CSV table of C-alpha atoms in Angstrom, one decimal:
chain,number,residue,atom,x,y,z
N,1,UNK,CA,0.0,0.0,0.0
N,2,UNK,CA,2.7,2.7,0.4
N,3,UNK,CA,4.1,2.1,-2.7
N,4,UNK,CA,0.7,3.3,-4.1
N,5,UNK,CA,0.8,5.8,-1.5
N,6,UNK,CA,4.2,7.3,-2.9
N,7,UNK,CA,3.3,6.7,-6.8
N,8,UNK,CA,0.1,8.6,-6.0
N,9,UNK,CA,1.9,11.5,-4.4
N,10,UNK,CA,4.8,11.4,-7.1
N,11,UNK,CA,1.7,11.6,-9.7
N,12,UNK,CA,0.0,14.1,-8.0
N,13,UNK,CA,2.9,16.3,-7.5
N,14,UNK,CA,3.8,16.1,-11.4
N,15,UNK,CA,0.3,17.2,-12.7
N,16,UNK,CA,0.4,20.1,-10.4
N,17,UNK,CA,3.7,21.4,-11.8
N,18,UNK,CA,2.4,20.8,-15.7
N,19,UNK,CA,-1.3,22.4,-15.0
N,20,UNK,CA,-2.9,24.1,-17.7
N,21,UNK,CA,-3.4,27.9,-18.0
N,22,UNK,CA,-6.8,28.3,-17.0
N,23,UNK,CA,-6.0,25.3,-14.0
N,24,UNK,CA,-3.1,27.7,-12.5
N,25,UNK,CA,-5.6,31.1,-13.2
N,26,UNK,CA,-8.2,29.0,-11.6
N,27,UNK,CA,-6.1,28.2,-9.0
N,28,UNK,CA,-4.6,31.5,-8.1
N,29,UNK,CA,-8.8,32.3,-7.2
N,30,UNK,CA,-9.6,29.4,-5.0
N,31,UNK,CA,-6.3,28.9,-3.2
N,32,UNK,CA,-6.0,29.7,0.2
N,33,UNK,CA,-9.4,30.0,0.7
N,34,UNK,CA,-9.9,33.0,-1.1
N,35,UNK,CA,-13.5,31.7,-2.7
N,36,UNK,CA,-15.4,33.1,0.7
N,37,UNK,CA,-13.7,30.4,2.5
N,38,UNK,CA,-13.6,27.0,1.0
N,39,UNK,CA,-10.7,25.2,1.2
N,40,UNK,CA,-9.5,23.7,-2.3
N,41,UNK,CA,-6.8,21.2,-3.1
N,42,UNK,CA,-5.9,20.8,-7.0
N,43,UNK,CA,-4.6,17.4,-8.6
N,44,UNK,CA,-6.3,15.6,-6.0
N,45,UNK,CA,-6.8,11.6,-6.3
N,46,UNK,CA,-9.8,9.9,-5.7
N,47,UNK,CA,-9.8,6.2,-6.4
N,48,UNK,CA,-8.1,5.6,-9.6
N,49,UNK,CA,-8.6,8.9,-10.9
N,50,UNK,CA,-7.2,12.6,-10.1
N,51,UNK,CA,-9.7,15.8,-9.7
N,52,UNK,CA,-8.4,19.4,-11.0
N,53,UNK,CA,-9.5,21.0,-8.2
N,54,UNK,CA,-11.6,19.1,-5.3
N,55,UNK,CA,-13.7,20.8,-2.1
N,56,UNK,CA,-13.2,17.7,0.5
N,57,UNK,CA,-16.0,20.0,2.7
N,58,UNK,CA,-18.8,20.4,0.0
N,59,UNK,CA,-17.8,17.2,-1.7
N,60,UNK,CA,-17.6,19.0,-4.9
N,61,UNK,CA,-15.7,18.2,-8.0
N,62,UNK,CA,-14.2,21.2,-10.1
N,63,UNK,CA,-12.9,19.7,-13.8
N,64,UNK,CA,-11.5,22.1,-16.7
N,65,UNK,CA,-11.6,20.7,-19.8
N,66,UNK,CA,-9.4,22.0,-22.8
N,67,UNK,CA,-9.9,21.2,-26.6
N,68,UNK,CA,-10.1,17.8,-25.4
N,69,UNK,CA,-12.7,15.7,-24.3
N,70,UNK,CA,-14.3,15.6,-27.3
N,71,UNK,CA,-13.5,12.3,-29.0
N,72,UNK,CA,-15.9,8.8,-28.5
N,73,UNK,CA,-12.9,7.5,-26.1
N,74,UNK,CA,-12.5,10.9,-24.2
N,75,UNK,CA,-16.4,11.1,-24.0
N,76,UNK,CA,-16.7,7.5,-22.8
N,77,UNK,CA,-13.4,8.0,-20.0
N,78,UNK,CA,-15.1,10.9,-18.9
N,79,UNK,CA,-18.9,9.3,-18.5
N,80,UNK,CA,-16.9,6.2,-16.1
N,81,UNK,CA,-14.7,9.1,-14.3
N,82,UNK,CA,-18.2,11.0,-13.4
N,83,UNK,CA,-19.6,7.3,-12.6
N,84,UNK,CA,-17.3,6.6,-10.2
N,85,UNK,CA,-17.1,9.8,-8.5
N,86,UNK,CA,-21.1,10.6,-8.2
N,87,UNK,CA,-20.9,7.2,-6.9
N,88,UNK,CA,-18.5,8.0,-4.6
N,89,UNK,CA,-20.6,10.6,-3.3
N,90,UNK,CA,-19.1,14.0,-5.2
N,91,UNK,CA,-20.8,16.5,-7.2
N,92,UNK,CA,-19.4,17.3,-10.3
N,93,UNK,CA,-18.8,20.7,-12.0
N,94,UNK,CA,-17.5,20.9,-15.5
N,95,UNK,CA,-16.0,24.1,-17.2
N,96,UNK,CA,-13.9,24.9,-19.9
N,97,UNK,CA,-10.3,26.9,-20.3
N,98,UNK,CA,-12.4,29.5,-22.4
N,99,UNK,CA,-14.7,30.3,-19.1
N,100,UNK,CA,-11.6,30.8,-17.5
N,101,UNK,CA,-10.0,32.6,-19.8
N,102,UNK,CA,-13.4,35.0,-20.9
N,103,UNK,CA,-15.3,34.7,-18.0
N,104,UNK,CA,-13.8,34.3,-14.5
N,105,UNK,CA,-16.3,35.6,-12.7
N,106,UNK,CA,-19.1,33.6,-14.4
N,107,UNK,CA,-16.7,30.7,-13.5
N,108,UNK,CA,-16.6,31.4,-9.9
N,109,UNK,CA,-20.3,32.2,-9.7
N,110,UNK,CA,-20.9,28.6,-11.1
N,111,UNK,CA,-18.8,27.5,-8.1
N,112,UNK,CA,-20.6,29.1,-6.0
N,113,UNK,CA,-24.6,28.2,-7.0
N,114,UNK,CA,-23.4,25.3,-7.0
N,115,UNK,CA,-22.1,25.0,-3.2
N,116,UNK,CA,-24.9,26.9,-2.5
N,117,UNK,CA,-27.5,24.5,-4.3
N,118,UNK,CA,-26.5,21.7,-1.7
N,119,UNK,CA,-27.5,24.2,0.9
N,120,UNK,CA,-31.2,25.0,-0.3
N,121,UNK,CA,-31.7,21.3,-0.1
């Protein structure tokens, strides 16, 4: 088990130093609790997979999606990643690099109604 342990950090460790654009614009928003106090980790894993940016507290799921995800095979990896992880009990919340890019505070308003949604319920 630690040797998972160790690949998993190693992993982890290595997507956060390649992130995307938008991923370390994102990040610069919700780190250090600056989105009204949630705590956010980035390149998190969870089970076999690992999150772009994950809220442990409201068990929500952040993913931002570049040109990919577009192909049958991307399509189909991301329907059993979002399997998985509604089964595990997260919400998932999908944007792209171009709401980052254009629309940052749309993108953090999204985040936002949708931590709040949990709440009205």
């Amino acid at each position: 088990m630690r040797g998972r342990q160790i690949f998993t950090t190693q992993r982890a460790r290595e997507l956060r130093a390649s992130q995307t654009s938008a991923e370390a614009l994102l990040w610069r928003r919700l780190r250090n609790r600056a989105l009204l106090g949630f705590k956010f980790v980035r390149q998190a894993p969870i089970g076999p997979y690992f999150i772009d940016f994950l809220c442990r507290e409201e068990t929500l799921v952040i993913e931002i999606d570049g040109a990919t995800h577009s192909t049958e095979a991307e399509l189909a990896y991301d329907a059993r990643r979002e399997t998985f992880l509604r089964g595990a009990g997260f919400r998932i919340l999908r944007g792209s690099n171009d709401d980052v890019f254009h629309n940052m505070t749309g993108a953090l308003d999204a985040i936002l109604a949708t931590i709040e949604k949990r709440h009205s319920l």
